[in-house]
PDB file of C-alpha atoms and ligand atoms in Angstrom:
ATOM      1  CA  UNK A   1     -43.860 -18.073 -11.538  1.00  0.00           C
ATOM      2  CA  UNK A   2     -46.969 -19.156  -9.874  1.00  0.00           C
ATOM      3  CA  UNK A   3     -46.773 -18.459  -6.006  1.00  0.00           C
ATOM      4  CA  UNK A   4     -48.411 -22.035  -5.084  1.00  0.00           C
ATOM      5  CA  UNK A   5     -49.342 -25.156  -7.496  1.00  0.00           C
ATOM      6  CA  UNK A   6     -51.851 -23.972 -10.058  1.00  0.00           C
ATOM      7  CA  UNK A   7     -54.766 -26.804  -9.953  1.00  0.00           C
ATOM      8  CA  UNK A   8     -55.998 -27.786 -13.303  1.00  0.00           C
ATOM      9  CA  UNK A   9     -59.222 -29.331 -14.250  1.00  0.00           C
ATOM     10  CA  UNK A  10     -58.881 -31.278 -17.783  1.00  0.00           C
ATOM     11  CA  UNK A  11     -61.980 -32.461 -19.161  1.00  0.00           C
ATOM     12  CA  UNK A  12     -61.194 -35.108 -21.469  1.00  0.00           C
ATOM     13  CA  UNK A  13     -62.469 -38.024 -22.630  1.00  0.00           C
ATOM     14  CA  UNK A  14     -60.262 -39.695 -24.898  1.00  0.00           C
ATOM     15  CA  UNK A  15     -58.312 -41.743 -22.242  1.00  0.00           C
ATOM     16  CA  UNK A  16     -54.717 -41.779 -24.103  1.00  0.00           C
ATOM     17  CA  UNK A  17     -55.055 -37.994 -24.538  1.00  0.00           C
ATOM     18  CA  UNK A  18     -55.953 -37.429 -20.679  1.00  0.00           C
ATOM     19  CA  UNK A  19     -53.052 -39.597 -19.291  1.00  0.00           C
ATOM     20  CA  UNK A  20     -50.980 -37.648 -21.492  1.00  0.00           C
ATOM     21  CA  UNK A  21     -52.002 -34.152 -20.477  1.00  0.00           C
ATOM     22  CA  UNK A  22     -52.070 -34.977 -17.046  1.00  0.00           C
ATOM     23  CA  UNK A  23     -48.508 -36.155 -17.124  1.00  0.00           C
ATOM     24  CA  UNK A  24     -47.400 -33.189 -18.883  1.00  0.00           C
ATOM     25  CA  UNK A  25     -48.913 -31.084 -16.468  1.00  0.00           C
ATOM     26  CA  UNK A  26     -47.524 -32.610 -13.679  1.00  0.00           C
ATOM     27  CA  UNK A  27     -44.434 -32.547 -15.189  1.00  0.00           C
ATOM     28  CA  UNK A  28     -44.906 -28.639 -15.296  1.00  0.00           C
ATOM     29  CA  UNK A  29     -45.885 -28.886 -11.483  1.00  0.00           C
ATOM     30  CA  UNK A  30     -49.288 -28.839 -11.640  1.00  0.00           C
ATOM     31  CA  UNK A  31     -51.780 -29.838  -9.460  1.00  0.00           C
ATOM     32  CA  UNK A  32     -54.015 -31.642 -12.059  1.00  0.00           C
ATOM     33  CA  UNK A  33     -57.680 -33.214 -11.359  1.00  0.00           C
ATOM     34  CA  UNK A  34     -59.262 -34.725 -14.207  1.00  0.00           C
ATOM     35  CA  UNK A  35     -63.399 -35.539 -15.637  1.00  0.00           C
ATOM     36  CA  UNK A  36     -64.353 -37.123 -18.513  1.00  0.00           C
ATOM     37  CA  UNK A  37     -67.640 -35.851 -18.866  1.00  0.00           C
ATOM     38  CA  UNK A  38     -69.813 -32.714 -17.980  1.00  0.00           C
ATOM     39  CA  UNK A  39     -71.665 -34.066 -15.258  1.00  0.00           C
ATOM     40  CA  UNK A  40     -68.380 -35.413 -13.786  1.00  0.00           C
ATOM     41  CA  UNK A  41     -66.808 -32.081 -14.286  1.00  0.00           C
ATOM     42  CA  UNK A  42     -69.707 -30.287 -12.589  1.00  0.00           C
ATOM     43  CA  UNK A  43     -69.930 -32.041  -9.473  1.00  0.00           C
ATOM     44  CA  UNK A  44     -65.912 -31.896  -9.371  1.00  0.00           C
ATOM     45  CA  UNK A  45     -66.070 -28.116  -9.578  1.00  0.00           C
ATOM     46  CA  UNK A  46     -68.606 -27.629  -6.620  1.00  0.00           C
ATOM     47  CA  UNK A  47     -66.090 -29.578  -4.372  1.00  0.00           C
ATOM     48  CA  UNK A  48     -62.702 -28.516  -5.471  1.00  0.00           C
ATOM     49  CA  UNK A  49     -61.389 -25.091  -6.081  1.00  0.00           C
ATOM     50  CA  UNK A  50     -59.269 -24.738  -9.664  1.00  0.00           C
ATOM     51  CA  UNK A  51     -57.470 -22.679 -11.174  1.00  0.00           C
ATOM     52  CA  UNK A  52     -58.089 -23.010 -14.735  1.00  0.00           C
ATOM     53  CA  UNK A  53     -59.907 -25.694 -16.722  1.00  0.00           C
ATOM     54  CA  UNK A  54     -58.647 -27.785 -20.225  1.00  0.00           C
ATOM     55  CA  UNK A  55     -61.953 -28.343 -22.106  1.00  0.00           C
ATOM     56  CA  UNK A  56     -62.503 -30.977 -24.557  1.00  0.00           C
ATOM     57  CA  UNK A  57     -65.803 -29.942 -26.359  1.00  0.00           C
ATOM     58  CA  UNK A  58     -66.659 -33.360 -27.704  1.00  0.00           C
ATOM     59  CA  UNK A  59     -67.789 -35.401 -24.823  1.00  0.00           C
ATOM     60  CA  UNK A  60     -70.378 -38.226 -23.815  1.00  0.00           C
ATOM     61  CA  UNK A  61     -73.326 -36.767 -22.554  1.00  0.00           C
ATOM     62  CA  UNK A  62     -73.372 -33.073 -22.814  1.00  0.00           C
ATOM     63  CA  UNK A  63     -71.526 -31.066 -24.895  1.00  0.00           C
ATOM     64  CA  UNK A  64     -68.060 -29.116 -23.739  1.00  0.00           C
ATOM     65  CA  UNK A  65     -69.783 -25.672 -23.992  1.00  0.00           C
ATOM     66  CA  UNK A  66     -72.344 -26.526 -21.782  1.00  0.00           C
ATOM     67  CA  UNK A  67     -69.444 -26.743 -18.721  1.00  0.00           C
ATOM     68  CA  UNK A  68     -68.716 -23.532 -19.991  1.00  0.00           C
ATOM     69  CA  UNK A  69     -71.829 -21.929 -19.619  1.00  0.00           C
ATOM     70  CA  UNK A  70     -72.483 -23.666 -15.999  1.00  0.00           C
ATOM     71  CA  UNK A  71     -69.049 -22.367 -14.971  1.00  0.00           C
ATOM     72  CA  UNK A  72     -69.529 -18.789 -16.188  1.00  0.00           C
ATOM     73  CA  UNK A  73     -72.720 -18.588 -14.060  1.00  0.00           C
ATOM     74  CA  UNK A  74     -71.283 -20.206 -10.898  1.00  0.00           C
ATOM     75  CA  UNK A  75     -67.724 -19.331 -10.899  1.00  0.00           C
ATOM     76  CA  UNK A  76     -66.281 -16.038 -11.639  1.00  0.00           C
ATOM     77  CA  UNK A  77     -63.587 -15.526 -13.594  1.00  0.00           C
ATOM     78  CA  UNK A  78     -62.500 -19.207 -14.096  1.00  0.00           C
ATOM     79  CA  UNK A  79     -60.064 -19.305 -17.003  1.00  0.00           C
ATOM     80  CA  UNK A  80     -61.146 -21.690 -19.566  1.00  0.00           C
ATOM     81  CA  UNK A  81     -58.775 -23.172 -22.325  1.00  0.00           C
ATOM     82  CA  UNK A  82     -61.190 -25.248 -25.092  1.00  0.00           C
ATOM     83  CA  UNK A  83     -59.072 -27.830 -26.713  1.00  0.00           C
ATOM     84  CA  UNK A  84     -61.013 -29.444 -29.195  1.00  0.00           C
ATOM     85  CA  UNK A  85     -61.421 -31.034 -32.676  1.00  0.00           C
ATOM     86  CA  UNK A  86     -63.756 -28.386 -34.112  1.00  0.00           C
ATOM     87  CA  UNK A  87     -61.631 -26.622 -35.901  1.00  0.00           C
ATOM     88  CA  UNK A  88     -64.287 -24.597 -37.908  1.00  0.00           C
ATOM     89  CA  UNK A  89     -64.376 -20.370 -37.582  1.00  0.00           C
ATOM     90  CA  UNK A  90     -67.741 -21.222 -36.272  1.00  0.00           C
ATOM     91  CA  UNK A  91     -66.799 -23.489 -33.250  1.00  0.00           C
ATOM     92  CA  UNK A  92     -63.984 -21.022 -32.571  1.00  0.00           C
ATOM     93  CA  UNK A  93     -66.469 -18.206 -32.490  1.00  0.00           C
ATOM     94  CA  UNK A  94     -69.267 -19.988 -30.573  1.00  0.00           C
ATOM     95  CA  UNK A  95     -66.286 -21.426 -28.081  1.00  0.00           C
ATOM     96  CA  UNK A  96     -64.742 -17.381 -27.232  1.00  0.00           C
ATOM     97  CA  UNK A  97     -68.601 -16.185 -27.562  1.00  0.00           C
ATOM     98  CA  UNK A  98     -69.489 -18.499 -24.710  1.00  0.00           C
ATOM     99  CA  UNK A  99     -66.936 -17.507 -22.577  1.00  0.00           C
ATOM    100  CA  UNK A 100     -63.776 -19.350 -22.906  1.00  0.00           C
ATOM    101  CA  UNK A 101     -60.521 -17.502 -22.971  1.00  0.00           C
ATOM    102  CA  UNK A 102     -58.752 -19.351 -25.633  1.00  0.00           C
ATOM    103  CA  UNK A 103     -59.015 -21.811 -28.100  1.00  0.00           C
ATOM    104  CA  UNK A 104     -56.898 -24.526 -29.100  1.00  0.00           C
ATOM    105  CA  UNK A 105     -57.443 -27.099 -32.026  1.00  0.00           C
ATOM    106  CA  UNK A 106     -56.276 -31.018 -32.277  1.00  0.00           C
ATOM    107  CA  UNK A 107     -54.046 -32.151 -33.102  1.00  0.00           C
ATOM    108  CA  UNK A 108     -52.367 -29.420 -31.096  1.00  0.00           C
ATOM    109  CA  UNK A 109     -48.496 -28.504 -30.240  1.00  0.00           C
ATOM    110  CA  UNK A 110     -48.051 -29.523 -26.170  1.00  0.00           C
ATOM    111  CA  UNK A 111     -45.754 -26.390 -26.101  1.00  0.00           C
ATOM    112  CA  UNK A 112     -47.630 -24.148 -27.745  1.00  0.00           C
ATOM    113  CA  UNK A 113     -50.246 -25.765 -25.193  1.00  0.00           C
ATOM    114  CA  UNK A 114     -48.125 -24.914 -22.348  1.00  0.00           C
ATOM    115  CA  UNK A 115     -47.476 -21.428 -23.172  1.00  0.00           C
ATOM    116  CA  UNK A 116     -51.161 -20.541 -23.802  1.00  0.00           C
ATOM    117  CA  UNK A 117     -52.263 -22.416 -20.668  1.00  0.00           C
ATOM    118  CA  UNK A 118     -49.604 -19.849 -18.838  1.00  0.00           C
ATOM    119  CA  UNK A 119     -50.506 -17.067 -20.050  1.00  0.00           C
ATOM    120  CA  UNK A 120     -54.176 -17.526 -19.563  1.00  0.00           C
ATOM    121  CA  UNK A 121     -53.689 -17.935 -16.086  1.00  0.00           C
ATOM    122  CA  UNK A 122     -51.169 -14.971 -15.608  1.00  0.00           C
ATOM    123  CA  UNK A 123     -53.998 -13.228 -17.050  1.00  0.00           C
ATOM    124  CA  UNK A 124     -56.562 -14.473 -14.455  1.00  0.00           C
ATOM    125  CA  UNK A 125     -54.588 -13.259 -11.889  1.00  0.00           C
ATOM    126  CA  UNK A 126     -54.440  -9.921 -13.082  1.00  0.00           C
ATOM    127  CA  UNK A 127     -57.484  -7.332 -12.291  1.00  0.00           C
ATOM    128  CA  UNK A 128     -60.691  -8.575 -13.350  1.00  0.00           C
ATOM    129  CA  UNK A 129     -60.761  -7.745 -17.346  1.00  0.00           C
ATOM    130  CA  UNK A 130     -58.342  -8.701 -19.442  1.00  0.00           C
ATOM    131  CA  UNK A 131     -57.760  -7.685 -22.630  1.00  0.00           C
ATOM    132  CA  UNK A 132     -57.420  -9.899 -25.722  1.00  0.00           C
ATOM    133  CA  UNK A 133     -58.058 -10.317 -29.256  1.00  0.00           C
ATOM    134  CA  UNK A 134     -61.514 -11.974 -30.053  1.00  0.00           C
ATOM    135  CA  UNK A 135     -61.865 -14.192 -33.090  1.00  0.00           C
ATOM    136  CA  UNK A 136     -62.282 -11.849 -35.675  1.00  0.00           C
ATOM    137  CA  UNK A 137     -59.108 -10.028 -34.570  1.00  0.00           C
ATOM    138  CA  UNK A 138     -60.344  -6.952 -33.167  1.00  0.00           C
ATOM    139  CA  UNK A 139     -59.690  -5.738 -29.843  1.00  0.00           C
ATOM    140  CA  UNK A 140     -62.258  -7.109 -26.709  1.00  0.00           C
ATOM    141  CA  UNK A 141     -62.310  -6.867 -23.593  1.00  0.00           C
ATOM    142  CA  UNK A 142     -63.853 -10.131 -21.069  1.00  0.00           C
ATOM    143  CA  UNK A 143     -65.397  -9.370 -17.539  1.00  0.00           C
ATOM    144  CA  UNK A 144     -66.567 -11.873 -15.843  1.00  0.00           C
ATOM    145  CA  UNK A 145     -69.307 -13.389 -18.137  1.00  0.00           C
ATOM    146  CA  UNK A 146     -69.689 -10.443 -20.578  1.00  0.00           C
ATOM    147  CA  UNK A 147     -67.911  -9.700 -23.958  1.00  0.00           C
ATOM    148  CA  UNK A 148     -67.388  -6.138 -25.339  1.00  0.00           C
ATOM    149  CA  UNK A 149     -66.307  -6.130 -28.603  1.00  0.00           C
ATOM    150  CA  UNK A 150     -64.602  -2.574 -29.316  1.00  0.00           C
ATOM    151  CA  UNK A 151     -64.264  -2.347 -33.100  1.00  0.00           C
ATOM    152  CA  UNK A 152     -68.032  -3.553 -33.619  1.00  0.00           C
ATOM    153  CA  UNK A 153     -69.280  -1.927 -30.701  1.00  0.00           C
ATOM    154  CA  UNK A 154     -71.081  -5.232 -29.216  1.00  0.00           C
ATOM    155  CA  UNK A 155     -71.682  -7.295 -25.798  1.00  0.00           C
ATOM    156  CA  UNK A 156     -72.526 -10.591 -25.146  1.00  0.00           C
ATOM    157  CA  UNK A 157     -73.622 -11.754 -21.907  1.00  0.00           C
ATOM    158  CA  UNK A 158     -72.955 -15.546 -21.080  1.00  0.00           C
ATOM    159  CA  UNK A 159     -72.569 -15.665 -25.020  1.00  0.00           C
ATOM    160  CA  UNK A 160     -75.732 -14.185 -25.806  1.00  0.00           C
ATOM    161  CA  UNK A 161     -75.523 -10.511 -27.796  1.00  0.00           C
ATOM    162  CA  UNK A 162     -76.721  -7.675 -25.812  1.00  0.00           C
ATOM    163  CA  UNK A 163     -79.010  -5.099 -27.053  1.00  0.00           C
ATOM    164  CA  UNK A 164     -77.317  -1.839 -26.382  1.00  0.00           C
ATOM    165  CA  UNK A 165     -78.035   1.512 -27.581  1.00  0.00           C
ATOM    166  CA  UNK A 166     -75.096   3.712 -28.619  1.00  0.00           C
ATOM    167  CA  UNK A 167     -75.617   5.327 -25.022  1.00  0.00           C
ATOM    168  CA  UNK A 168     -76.131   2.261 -23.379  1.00  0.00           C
ATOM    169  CA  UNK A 169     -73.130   1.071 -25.085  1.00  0.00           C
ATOM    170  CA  UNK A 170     -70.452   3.994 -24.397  1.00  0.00           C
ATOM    171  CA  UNK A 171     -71.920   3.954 -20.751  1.00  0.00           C
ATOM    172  CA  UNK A 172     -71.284   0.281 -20.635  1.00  0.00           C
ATOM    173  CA  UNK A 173     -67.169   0.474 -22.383  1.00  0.00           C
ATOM    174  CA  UNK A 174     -66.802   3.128 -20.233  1.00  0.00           C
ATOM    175  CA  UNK A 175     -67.666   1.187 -16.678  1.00  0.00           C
ATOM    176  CA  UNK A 176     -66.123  -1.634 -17.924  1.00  0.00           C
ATOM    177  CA  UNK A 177     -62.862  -0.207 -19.302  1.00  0.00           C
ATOM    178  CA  UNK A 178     -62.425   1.361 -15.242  1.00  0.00           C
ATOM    179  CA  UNK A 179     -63.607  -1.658 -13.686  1.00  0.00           C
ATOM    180  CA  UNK A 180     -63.911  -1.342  -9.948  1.00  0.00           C
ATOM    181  CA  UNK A 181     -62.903   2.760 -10.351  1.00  0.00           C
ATOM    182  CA  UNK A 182     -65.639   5.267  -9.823  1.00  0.00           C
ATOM    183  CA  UNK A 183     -66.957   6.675 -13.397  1.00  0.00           C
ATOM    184  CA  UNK A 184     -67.801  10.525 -12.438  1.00  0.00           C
ATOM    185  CA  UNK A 185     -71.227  11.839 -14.270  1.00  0.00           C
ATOM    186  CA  UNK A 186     -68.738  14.415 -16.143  1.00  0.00           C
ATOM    187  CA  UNK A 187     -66.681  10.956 -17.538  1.00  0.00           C
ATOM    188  CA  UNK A 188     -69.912   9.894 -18.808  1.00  0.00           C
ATOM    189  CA  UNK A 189     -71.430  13.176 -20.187  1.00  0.00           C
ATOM    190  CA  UNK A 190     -68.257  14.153 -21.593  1.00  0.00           C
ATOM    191  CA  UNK A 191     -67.861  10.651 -23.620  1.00  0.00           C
ATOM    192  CA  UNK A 192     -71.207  11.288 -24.390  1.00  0.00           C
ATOM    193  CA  UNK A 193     -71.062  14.727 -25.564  1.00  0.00           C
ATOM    194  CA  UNK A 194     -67.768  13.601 -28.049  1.00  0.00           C
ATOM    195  CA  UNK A 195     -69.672  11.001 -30.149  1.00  0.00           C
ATOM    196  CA  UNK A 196     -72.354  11.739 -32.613  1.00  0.00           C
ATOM    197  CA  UNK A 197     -76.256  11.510 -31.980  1.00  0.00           C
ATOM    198  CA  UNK A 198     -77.754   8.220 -31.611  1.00  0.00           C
ATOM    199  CA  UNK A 199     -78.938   6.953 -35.217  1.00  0.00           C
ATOM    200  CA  UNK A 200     -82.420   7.592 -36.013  1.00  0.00           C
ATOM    201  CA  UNK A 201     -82.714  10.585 -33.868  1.00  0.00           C
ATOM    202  CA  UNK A 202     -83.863  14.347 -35.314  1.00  0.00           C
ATOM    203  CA  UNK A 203     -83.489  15.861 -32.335  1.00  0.00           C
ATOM    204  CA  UNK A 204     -80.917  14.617 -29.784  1.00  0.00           C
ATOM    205  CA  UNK A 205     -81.982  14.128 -25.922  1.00  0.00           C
ATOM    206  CA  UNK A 206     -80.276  16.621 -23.633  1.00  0.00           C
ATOM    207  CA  UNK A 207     -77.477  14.759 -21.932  1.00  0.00           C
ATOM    208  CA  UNK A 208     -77.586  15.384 -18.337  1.00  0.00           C
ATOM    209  CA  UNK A 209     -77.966  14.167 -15.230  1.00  0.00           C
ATOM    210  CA  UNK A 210     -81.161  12.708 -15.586  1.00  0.00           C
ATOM    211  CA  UNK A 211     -80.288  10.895 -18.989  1.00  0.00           C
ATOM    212  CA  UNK A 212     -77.897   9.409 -17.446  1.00  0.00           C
ATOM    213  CA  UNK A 213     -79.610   7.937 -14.605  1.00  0.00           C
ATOM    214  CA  UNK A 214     -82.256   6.396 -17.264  1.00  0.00           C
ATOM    215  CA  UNK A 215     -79.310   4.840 -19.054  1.00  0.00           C
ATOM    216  CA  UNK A 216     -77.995   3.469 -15.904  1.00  0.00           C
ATOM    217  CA  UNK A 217     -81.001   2.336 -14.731  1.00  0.00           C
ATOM    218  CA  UNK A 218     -81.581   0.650 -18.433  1.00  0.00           C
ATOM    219  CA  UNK A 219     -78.395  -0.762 -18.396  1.00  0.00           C
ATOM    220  CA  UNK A 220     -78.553  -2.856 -14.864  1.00  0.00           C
ATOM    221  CA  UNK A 221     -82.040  -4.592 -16.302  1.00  0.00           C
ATOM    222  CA  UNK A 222     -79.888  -5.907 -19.500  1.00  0.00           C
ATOM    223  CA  UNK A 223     -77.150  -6.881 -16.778  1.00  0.00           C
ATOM    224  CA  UNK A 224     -79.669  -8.269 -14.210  1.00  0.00           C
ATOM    225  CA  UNK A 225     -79.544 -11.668 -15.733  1.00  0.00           C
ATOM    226  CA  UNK A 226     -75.468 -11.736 -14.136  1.00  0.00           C
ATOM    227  CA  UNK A 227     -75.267 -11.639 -10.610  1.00  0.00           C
ATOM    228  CA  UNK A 228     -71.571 -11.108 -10.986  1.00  0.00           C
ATOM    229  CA  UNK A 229     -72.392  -7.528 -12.795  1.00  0.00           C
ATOM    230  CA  UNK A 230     -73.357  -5.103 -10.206  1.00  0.00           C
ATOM    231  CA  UNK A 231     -73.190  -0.989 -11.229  1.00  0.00           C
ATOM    232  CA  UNK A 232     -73.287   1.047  -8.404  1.00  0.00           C
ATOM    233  CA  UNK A 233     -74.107   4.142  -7.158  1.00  0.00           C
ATOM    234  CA  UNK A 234     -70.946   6.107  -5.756  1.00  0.00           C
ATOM    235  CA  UNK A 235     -73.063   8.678  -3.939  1.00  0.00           C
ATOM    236  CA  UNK A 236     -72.710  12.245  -5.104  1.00  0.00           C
ATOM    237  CA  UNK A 237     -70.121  11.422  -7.631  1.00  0.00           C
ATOM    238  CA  UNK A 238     -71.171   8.843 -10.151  1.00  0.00           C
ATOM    239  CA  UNK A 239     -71.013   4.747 -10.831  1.00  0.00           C
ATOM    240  CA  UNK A 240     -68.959   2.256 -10.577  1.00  0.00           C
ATOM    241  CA  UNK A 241     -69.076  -1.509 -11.865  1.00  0.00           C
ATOM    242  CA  UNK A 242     -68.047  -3.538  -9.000  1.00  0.00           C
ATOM    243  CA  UNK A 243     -65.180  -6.457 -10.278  1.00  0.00           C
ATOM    244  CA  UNK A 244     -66.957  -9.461 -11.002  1.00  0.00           C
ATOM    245  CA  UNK A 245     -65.200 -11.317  -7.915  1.00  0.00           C
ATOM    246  CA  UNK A 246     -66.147  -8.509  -4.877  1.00  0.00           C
TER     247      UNK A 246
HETATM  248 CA1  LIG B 301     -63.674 -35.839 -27.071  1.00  0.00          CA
END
């Protein structure tokens, strides 16, 4: 059980379908605060702290996804639900791509609303990744505004892929997987040293010390664009990617 009234923001704007929620919600005890459009949503969200938001995608104005976007650039970790009409794999994988943490189609089963609005927010309140299942099915991991998928062996920041090297990429699982833990230079080497040579290589650079501190150094330009996504140095020992909300 939630500790204090979890706020919700729905973004709706099919009047019958807002009163509804909202009721619902309330019902539920929770705080509820309501937009029917982005702009309306946007200026609600630099006033008000929420919890969580309900996102219709198909609004007046702008689209749903660009709330999204706004909100995984100004406010970390923000659970989004997308409740929409699109009901196409496409719109799914465009929705979780962009950032949102689940995805719900109309018409839609209020229950099965309920219990996915819960657990989204139980998962917010736990540390600052969560795992899931992204919409092909495979295991991913969310921080903040980036998306590692494990069984492809991608990123996306803000919803956009992320060129990574095989390096670049096993540094990056690796920082992300320990979140807010210090990741030693052995951790890396040795995660390193246990996969195979970087395709397209003859001859394999020696991983050490130096390597590594090109990778890093590689890797924070391709992260620069989020604020939230900070790798530090943990002097003497190794790195450590600060949680999105410290
Ligand atoms: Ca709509």
């Amino acid at each position: 059980m939630l500790k204090r009234m979890a706020t919700i923001l729905i973004v709706e704007d099919d009047p019958l379908l807002l009163d509804a929620l909202t009721g619902q919600l309330q019902q539920l005890q929770f705080s509820v605060c309501t937009a029917t459009s982005v702009a309306g949503a946007t200026a609600l969200l630099q006033t008000q702290a929420v919890d969580g938001i309900i996102l219709d995608l198909g609004l007046p104005g702008a689209d749903g996804l660009d709330l999204l976007t706004w909100a995984r650039n100004h406010i970390a970790g923000l659970p989004v639900l997308i409740l929409t009409a699109r009901d196409g794999v496409d719109d799914r994988v465009r929705g979780l791509n962009a950032g949102a943490d689940d995805y719900i189609t109309k018409p839609f089963n209020m229950q099965e609303l309920q219990a996915r609005l819960q657990a989204m927010l139980r998962r917010a309140r736990q540390p600052a990744f969560t795992q899931a299942s992204n919409a092909a099915g495979g295991p991913s991991t969310t921080l903040g505004p980036l998306l590692l998928d494990h069984a492809s062996h991608t990123a996306a920041l803000n919803g956009d892929p992320l060129e990574l090297t095989q390096r670049e990429w096993e540094l990056l699982e690796l920082l992300v997987n320990r979140c807010g833990e210090v990741v030693t230079r052995d951790d890396v080497l040795a995660a390193w040293r246990a996969s195979p040579p970087e395709p397209g290589q003859t001859a394999a650079p020696p991983l050490n010390s130096n390597a590594l501190e090109v990778y890093v150094h590689r890797l924070r330009k391709k992260l620069d664009v989020s604020p939230n996504l900070v790798i530090r140095n943990i002097r003497g020992l190794g790195y450590m990617l600060a949680k999105p909300a410290d």
